[in-house]
PDB file of C-alpha atoms in Angstrom:
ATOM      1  CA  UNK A1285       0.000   0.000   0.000  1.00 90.00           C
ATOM      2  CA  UNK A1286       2.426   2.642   0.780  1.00 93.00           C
ATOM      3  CA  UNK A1287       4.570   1.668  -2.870  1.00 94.00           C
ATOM      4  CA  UNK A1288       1.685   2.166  -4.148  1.00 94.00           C
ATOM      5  CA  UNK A1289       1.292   5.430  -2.680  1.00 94.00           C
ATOM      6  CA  UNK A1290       4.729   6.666  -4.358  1.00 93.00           C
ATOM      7  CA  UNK A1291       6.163   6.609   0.073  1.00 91.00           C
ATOM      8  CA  UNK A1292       9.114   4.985  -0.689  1.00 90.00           C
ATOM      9  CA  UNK A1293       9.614   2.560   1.892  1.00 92.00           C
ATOM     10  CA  UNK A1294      12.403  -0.829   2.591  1.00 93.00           C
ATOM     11  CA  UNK A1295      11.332  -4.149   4.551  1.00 93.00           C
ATOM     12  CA  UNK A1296      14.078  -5.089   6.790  1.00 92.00           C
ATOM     13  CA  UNK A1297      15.755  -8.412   5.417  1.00 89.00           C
ATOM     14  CA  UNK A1298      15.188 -10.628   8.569  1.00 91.00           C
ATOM     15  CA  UNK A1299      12.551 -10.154  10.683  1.00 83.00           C
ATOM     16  CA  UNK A1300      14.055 -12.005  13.460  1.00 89.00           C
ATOM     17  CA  UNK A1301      16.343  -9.764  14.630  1.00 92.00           C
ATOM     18  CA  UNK A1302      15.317  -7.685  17.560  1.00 92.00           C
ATOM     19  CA  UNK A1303      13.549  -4.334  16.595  1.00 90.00           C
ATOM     20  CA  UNK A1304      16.024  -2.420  18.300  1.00 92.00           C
ATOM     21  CA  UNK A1305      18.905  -3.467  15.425  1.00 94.00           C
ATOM     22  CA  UNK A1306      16.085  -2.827  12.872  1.00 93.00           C
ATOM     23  CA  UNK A1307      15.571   0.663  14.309  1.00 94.00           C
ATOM     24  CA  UNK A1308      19.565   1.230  13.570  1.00 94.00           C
ATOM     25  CA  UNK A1309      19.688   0.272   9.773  1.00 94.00           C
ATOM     26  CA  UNK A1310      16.681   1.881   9.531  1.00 94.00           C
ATOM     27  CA  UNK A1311      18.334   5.377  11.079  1.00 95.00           C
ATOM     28  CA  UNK A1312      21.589   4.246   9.408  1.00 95.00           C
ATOM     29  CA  UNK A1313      19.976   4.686   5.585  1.00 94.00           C
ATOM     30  CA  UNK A1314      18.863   8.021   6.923  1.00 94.00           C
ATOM     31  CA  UNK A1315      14.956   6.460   7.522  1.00 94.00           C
ATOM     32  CA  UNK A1316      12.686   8.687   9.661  1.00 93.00           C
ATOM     33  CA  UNK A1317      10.373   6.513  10.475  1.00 95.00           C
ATOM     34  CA  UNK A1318       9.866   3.372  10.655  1.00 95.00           C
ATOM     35  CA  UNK A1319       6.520   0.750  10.761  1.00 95.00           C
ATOM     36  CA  UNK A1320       6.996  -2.698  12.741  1.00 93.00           C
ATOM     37  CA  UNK A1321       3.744  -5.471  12.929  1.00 92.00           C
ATOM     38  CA  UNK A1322       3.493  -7.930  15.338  1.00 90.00           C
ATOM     39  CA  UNK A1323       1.445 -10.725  15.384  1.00 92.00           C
ATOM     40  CA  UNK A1324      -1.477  -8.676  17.465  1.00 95.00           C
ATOM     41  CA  UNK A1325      -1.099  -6.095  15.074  1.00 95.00           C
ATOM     42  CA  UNK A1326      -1.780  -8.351  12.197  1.00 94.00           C
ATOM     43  CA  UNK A1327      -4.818 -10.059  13.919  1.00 97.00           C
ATOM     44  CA  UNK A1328      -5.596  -6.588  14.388  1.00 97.00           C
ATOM     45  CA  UNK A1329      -4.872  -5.265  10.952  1.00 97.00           C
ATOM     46  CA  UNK A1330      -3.147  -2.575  12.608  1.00 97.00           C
ATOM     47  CA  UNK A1331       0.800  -1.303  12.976  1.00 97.00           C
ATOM     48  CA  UNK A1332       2.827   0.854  15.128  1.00 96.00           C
ATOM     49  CA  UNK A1333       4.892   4.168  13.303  1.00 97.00           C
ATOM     50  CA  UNK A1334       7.936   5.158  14.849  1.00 96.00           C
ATOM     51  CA  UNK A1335       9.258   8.280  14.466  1.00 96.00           C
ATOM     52  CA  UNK A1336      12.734   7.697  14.505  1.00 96.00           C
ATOM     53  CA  UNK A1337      13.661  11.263  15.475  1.00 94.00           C
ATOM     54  CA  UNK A1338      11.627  11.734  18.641  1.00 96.00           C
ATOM     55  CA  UNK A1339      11.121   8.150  19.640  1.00 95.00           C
ATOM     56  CA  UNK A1340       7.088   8.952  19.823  1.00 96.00           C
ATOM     57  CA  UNK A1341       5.521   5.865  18.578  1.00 96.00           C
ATOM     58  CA  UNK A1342       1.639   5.811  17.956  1.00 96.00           C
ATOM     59  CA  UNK A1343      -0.658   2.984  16.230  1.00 97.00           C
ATOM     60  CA  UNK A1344      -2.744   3.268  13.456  1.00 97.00           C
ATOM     61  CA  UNK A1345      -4.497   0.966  11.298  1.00 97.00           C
ATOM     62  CA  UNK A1346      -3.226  -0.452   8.312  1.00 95.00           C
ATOM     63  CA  UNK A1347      -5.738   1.094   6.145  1.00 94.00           C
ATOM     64  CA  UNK A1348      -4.976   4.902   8.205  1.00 96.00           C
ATOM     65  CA  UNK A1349      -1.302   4.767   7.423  1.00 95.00           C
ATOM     66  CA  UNK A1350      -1.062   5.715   3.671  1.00 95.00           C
ATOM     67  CA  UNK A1351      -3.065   8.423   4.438  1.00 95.00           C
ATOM     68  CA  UNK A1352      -1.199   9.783   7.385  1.00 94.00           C
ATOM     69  CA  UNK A1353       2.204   9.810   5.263  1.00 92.00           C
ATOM     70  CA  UNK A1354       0.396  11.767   2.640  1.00 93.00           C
ATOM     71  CA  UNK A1355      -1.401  14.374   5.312  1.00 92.00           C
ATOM     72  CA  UNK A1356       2.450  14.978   6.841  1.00 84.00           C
ATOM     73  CA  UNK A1357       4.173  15.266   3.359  1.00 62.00           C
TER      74      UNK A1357
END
């Protein structure tokens, strides 16, 4: 959805690492945010956005989250 969108976005390669090391590549390639889903988030068809800058994360359904990116462009 958010290709789709034209947000450019990258899925980290394993998702077993710990989401602190996923937080680092993603600040690493210069990534301001960054979207992780758990397995409640998927039964709730909803994800958590972390902005990478101020560490404020906040949930949002999956079908919010394109939107959001496009109101904060």
């Amino acid at each position: 959805q958010l290709r789709a969108a034209g947000i450019a976005c990258e899925v980290y390669p394993d998702a077993k690492v710990k989401p602190g090391k996923q937080f680092q590549y993603a600040e690493k390639l210069g990534f301001s945010h960054a979207i992780t889903i758990g397995s409640q988030e998927l039964a709730e068809q909803s994800c958590n956005l972390k902005d990478l800058n101020s560490r404020v994360e906040q949930r949002f359904l999956l079908s919010e989250i394109v939107q959001h990116f496009l109101t904060q462009a």
